[in-house]
């Protein structure tokens, strides 16, 4: 596709459930980023991938959060045992490569609501 | 990590006026980028200024960078109601990740 695609756009789940959020980056972009944004705040860094490997996962809040990018393209953010505090918009971004301009291309986000 | 801090938190102006927002950061950078976010949408890249540049223009946008003061400003001239959005700066190093502050929320009244 032309831009970064995120699915689902909206997810409502119950506390304790497992959730997967998917990101399809721009074709050819080697770097992929996940951010979390709460209302009225800026995007909070979670993790970024260079190719298939997680180059920096220092932003993942705890071990309930995990992300994969097995073939260096699509990425999935996985949240286990969801809590109400996980409710936020999860943003994915891609860029041509780390160390280049660094311009990020964002998707529209996946809004997660944990009841 | 390198995080930009935007100032002011909120700015409200009339259509046709200019809007200026500022960004401060803490360590050396390769470049600094500004992004816009409309309510409920993803961020959109506006402009990038490299560390060896002092000023850059793109349409109604003017960005300045003062590396000695570790600060940048974004000026939007002749603002329009459609400019209403949140604006974020992202200082960039070779470390790879961009981190964001809480942004400046701009409201342009028609």
PDB file of N, CA and C in Angstrom, chain B residues 5-12 19-23 34-37 74 83-89 101-107:
ATOM      1  N   UNK B   5      10.925  19.081  23.964  1.00  0.00           N
ATOM      2  CA  UNK B   5       9.892  19.654  24.829  1.00  0.00           C
ATOM      3  C   UNK B   5       9.324  20.869  24.126  1.00  0.00           C
ATOM      4  N   UNK B   6       8.033  20.844  23.838  1.00  0.00           N
ATOM      5  CA  UNK B   6       7.407  21.929  23.094  1.00  0.00           C
ATOM      6  C   UNK B   6       6.825  22.976  24.046  1.00  0.00           C
ATOM      7  N   UNK B   7       6.805  24.185  23.561  1.00  0.00           N
ATOM      8  CA  UNK B   7       6.302  25.301  24.352  1.00  0.00           C
ATOM      9  C   UNK B   7       5.711  26.333  23.393  1.00  0.00           C
ATOM     10  N   UNK B   8       4.528  26.935  23.648  1.00  0.00           N
ATOM     11  CA  UNK B   8       3.681  26.687  24.815  1.00  0.00           C
ATOM     12  C   UNK B   8       2.915  25.378  24.697  1.00  0.00           C
ATOM     13  N   UNK B   9       2.222  24.990  25.751  1.00  0.00           N
ATOM     14  CA  UNK B   9       1.385  23.789  25.694  1.00  0.00           C
ATOM     15  C   UNK B   9       0.198  24.014  24.779  1.00  0.00           C
ATOM     16  N   UNK B  10      -0.362  25.223  24.839  1.00  0.00           N
ATOM     17  CA  UNK B  10      -1.539  25.540  24.038  1.00  0.00           C
ATOM     18  C   UNK B  10      -1.413  26.953  23.505  1.00  0.00           C
ATOM     19  N   UNK B  11      -1.942  27.145  22.300  1.00  0.00           N
ATOM     20  CA  UNK B  11      -1.868  28.442  21.634  1.00  0.00           C
ATOM     21  C   UNK B  11      -3.164  28.643  20.861  1.00  0.00           C
ATOM     22  N   UNK B  12      -3.781  29.800  21.067  1.00  0.00           N
ATOM     23  CA  UNK B  12      -5.040  30.099  20.385  1.00  0.00           C
ATOM     24  C   UNK B  12      -4.904  31.435  19.671  1.00  0.00           C
ATOM     25  N   UNK B  19       1.613  31.935  13.968  1.00  0.00           N
ATOM     26  CA  UNK B  19       1.740  31.098  15.167  1.00  0.00           C
ATOM     27  C   UNK B  19       3.186  30.666  15.309  1.00  0.00           C
ATOM     28  N   UNK B  20       3.720  30.842  16.501  1.00  0.00           N
ATOM     29  CA  UNK B  20       5.092  30.410  16.770  1.00  0.00           C
ATOM     30  C   UNK B  20       5.113  29.432  17.914  1.00  0.00           C
ATOM     31  N   UNK B  21       5.761  28.286  17.703  1.00  0.00           N
ATOM     32  CA  UNK B  21       5.930  27.326  18.772  1.00  0.00           C
ATOM     33  C   UNK B  21       7.416  26.958  18.876  1.00  0.00           C
ATOM     34  N   UNK B  22       7.821  26.625  20.074  1.00  0.00           N
ATOM     35  CA  UNK B  22       9.223  26.403  20.356  1.00  0.00           C
ATOM     36  C   UNK B  22       9.485  24.985  20.834  1.00  0.00           C
ATOM     37  N   UNK B  23      10.726  24.573  20.637  1.00  0.00           N
ATOM     38  CA  UNK B  23      11.137  23.230  21.037  1.00  0.00           C
ATOM     39  C   UNK B  23      12.517  23.327  21.663  1.00  0.00           C
ATOM     40  N   UNK B  34       9.724  18.360  12.672  1.00  0.00           N
ATOM     41  CA  UNK B  34       8.444  18.800  13.212  1.00  0.00           C
ATOM     42  C   UNK B  34       7.339  17.963  12.576  1.00  0.00           C
ATOM     43  N   UNK B  35       6.374  17.589  13.420  1.00  0.00           N
ATOM     44  CA  UNK B  35       5.239  16.803  12.980  1.00  0.00           C
ATOM     45  C   UNK B  35       3.951  17.496  13.396  1.00  0.00           C
ATOM     46  N   UNK B  36       2.895  17.223  12.661  1.00  0.00           N
ATOM     47  CA  UNK B  36       1.558  17.707  13.003  1.00  0.00           C
ATOM     48  C   UNK B  36       0.643  16.510  13.215  1.00  0.00           C
ATOM     49  N   UNK B  37      -0.285  16.656  14.152  1.00  0.00           N
ATOM     50  CA  UNK B  37      -1.262  15.614  14.400  1.00  0.00           C
ATOM     51  C   UNK B  37      -2.645  16.240  14.520  1.00  0.00           C
ATOM     52  N   UNK B  74       9.078  26.780  15.262  1.00  0.00           N
ATOM     53  CA  UNK B  74       8.255  26.577  14.075  1.00  0.00           C
ATOM     54  C   UNK B  74       7.306  27.751  13.975  1.00  0.00           C
ATOM     55  N   UNK B  83      -5.167  24.679  10.097  1.00  0.00           N
ATOM     56  CA  UNK B  83      -3.904  24.471  10.807  1.00  0.00           C
ATOM     57  C   UNK B  83      -4.123  24.014  12.242  1.00  0.00           C
ATOM     58  N   UNK B  84      -5.373  24.054  12.692  1.00  0.00           N
ATOM     59  CA  UNK B  84      -5.682  23.590  14.049  1.00  0.00           C
ATOM     60  C   UNK B  84      -5.258  22.136  14.202  1.00  0.00           C
ATOM     61  N   UNK B  85      -4.350  21.898  15.155  1.00  0.00           N
ATOM     62  CA  UNK B  85      -3.763  20.566  15.333  1.00  0.00           C
ATOM     63  C   UNK B  85      -2.794  20.632  16.495  1.00  0.00           C
ATOM     64  N   UNK B  86      -2.202  19.489  16.818  1.00  0.00           N
ATOM     65  CA  UNK B  86      -1.089  19.465  17.760  1.00  0.00           C
ATOM     66  C   UNK B  86       0.204  19.344  16.976  1.00  0.00           C
ATOM     67  N   UNK B  87       1.224  20.027  17.468  1.00  0.00           N
ATOM     68  CA  UNK B  87       2.507  20.058  16.770  1.00  0.00           C
ATOM     69  C   UNK B  87       3.587  19.519  17.705  1.00  0.00           C
ATOM     70  N   UNK B  88       4.417  18.630  17.164  1.00  0.00           N
ATOM     71  CA  UNK B  88       5.457  17.971  17.951  1.00  0.00           C
ATOM     72  C   UNK B  88       6.806  18.146  17.270  1.00  0.00           C
ATOM     73  N   UNK B  89       7.839  18.313  18.085  1.00  0.00           N
ATOM     74  CA  UNK B  89       9.192  18.282  17.532  1.00  0.00           C
ATOM     75  C   UNK B  89       9.850  16.968  17.913  1.00  0.00           C
ATOM     76  N   UNK B 101       7.726  15.072  22.897  1.00  0.00           N
ATOM     77  CA  UNK B 101       7.135  15.687  24.082  1.00  0.00           C
ATOM     78  C   UNK B 101       5.622  15.653  23.963  1.00  0.00           C
ATOM     79  N   UNK B 102       4.957  16.466  24.747  1.00  0.00           N
ATOM     80  CA  UNK B 102       3.494  16.475  24.745  1.00  0.00           C
ATOM     81  C   UNK B 102       2.905  17.449  23.727  1.00  0.00           C
ATOM     82  N   UNK B 103       3.758  18.141  22.993  1.00  0.00           N
ATOM     83  CA  UNK B 103       3.292  18.945  21.881  1.00  0.00           C
ATOM     84  C   UNK B 103       2.701  20.287  22.249  1.00  0.00           C
ATOM     85  N   UNK B 104       2.475  21.086  21.230  1.00  0.00           N
ATOM     86  CA  UNK B 104       1.747  22.353  21.347  1.00  0.00           C
ATOM     87  C   UNK B 104       0.421  22.181  20.626  1.00  0.00           C
ATOM     88  N   UNK B 105      -0.670  22.451  21.343  1.00  0.00           N
ATOM     89  CA  UNK B 105      -1.989  22.373  20.718  1.00  0.00           C
ATOM     90  C   UNK B 105      -2.352  23.746  20.192  1.00  0.00           C
ATOM     91  N   UNK B 106      -2.461  23.840  18.889  1.00  0.00           N
ATOM     92  CA  UNK B 106      -2.782  25.111  18.229  1.00  0.00           C
ATOM     93  C   UNK B 106      -4.246  25.129  17.826  1.00  0.00           C
ATOM     94  N   UNK B 107      -4.924  26.192  18.199  1.00  0.00           N
ATOM     95  CA  UNK B 107      -6.303  26.409  17.770  1.00  0.00           C
ATOM     96  C   UNK B 107      -6.332  27.693  16.969  1.00  0.00           C
TER      97      UNK B 107
END
